[in-house]
mmCIF file of C-alpha atoms in Angstrom:
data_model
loop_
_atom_site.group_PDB
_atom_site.id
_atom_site.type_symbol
_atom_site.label_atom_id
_atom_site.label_comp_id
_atom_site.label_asym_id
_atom_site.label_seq_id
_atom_site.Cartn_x
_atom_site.Cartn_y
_atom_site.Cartn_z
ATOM 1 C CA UNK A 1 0.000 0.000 0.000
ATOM 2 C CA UNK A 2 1.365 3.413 -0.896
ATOM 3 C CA UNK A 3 0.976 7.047 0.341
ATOM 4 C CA UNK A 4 0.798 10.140 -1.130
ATOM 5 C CA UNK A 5 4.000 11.984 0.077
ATOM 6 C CA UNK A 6 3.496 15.504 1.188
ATOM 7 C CA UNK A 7 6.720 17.313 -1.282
ATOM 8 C CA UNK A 8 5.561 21.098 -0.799
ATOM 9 C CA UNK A 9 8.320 23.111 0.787
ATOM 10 C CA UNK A 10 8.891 24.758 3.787
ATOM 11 C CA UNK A 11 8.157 28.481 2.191
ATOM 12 C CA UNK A 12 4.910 26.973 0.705
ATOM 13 C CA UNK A 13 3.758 25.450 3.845
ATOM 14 C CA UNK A 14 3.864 28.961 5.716
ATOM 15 C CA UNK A 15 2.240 30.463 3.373
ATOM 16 C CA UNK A 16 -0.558 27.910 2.739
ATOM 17 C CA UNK A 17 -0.772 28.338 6.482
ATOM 18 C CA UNK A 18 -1.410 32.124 6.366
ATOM 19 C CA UNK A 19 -4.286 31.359 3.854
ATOM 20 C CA UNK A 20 -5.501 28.895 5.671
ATOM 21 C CA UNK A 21 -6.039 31.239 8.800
ATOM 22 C CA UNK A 22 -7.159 34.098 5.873
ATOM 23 C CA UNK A 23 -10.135 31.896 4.467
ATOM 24 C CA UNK A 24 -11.324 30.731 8.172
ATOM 25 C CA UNK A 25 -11.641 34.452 9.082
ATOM 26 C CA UNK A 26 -13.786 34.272 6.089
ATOM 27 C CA UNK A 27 -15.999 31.372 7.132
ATOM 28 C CA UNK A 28 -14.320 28.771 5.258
ATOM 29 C CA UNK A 29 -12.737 25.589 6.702
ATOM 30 C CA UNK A 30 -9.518 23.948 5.169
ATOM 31 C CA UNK A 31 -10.968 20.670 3.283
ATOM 32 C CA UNK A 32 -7.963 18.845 1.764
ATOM 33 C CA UNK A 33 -4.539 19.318 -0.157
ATOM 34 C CA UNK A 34 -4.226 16.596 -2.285
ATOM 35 C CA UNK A 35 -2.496 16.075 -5.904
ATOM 36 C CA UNK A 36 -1.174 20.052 -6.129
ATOM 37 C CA UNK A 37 -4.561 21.370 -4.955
ATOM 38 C CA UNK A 38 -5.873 22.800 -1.638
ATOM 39 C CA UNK A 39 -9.786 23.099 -1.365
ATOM 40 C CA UNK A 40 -11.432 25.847 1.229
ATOM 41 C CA UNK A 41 -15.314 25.151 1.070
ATOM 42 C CA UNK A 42 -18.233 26.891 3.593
ATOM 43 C CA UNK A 43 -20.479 23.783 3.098
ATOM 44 C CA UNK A 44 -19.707 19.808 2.689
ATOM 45 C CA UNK A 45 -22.215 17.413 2.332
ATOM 46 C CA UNK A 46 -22.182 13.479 2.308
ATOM 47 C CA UNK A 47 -21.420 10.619 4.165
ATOM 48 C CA UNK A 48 -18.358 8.918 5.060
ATOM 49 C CA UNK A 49 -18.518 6.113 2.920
ATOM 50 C CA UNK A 50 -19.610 8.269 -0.251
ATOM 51 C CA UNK A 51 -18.522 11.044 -2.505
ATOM 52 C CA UNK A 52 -19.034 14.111 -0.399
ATOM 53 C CA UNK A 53 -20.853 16.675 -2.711
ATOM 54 C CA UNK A 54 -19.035 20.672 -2.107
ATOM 55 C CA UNK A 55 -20.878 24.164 -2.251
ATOM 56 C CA UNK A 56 -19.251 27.445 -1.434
ATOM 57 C CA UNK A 57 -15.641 26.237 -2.365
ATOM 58 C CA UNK A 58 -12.392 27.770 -3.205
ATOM 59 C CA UNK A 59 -9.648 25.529 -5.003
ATOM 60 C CA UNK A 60 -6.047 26.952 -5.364
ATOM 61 C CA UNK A 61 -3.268 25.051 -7.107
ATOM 62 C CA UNK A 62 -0.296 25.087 -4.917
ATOM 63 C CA UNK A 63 2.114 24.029 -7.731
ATOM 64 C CA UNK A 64 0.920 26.694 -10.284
ATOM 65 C CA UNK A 65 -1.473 29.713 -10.767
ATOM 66 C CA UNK A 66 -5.007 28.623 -11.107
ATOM 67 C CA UNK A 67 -7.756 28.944 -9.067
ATOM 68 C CA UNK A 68 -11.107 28.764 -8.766
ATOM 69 C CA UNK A 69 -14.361 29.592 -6.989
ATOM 70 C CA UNK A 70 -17.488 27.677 -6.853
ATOM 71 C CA UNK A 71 -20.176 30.244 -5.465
ATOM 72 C CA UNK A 72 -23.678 28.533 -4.657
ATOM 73 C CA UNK A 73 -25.044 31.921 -2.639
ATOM 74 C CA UNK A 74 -24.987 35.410 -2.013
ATOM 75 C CA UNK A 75 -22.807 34.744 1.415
ATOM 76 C CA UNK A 76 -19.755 34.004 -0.810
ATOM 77 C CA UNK A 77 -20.263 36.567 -3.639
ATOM 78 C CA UNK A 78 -20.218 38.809 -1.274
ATOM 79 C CA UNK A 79 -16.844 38.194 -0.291
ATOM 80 C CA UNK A 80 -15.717 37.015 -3.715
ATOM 81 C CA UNK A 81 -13.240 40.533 -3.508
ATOM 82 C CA UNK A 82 -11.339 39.424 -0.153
ATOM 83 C CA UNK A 83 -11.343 36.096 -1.194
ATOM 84 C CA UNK A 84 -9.120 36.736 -4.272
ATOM 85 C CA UNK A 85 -6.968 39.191 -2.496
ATOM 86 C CA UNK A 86 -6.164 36.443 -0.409
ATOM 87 C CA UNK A 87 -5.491 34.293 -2.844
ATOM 88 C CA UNK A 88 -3.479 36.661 -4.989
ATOM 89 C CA UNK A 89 -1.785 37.251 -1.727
ATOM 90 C CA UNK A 90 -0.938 33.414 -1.606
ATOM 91 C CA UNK A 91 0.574 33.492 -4.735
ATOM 92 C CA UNK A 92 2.482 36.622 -4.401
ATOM 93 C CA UNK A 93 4.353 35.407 -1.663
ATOM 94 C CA UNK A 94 5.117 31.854 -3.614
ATOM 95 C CA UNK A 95 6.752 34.523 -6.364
ATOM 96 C CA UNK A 96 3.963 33.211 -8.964
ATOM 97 C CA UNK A 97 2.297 35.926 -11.648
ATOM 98 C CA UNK A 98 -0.262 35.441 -14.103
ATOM 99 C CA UNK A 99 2.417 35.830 -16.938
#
């Protein structure tokens, strides 16, 4: 049986951290990080043994710039403008541009 190694450095780490503690103060909670990806999401639903089905989620690549924002309600629209500063934030400090 095999695991999925955690590689992201120590820099990226911090600064995942500082998002983290960014998109709580937003009301999100810190889902996963799995295959380059971190997922932020207000509202998981599904059992244990099943797919869980996401609404109000925020994915950021932690390997390259991409993002993206599922918004089911108004709650997260509203916020959609300190939720990409943080993200843009998060990328800034990993030295990443949209070029």
């Amino acid at each position: 049986m095999s695991t999925e190694v955690k590689v992201l450095s120590t820099s990226t780490r911090t600064n995942l951290e500082a998002l983290k503690h960014h998109m709580k103060k937003l009301g999100f909670k810190y889902f996963e990080e799995s295959h380059g990806w971190a997922y932020f999401c207000m509202n998981v639903f599904g059992e244990a043994d099943e797919l869980a089905t996401f609404e109000d989620c925020v994915c950021i690549s932690t390997r390259f710039f991409s993002f993206s924002i599922q918004v089911d309600g108004l709650e997260v629209a509203k916020k959609a403008p300190e939720i990409s500063q943080a993200i843009l934030d998060f990328y800034e400090a990993e030295g990443s541009n949209e070029s």
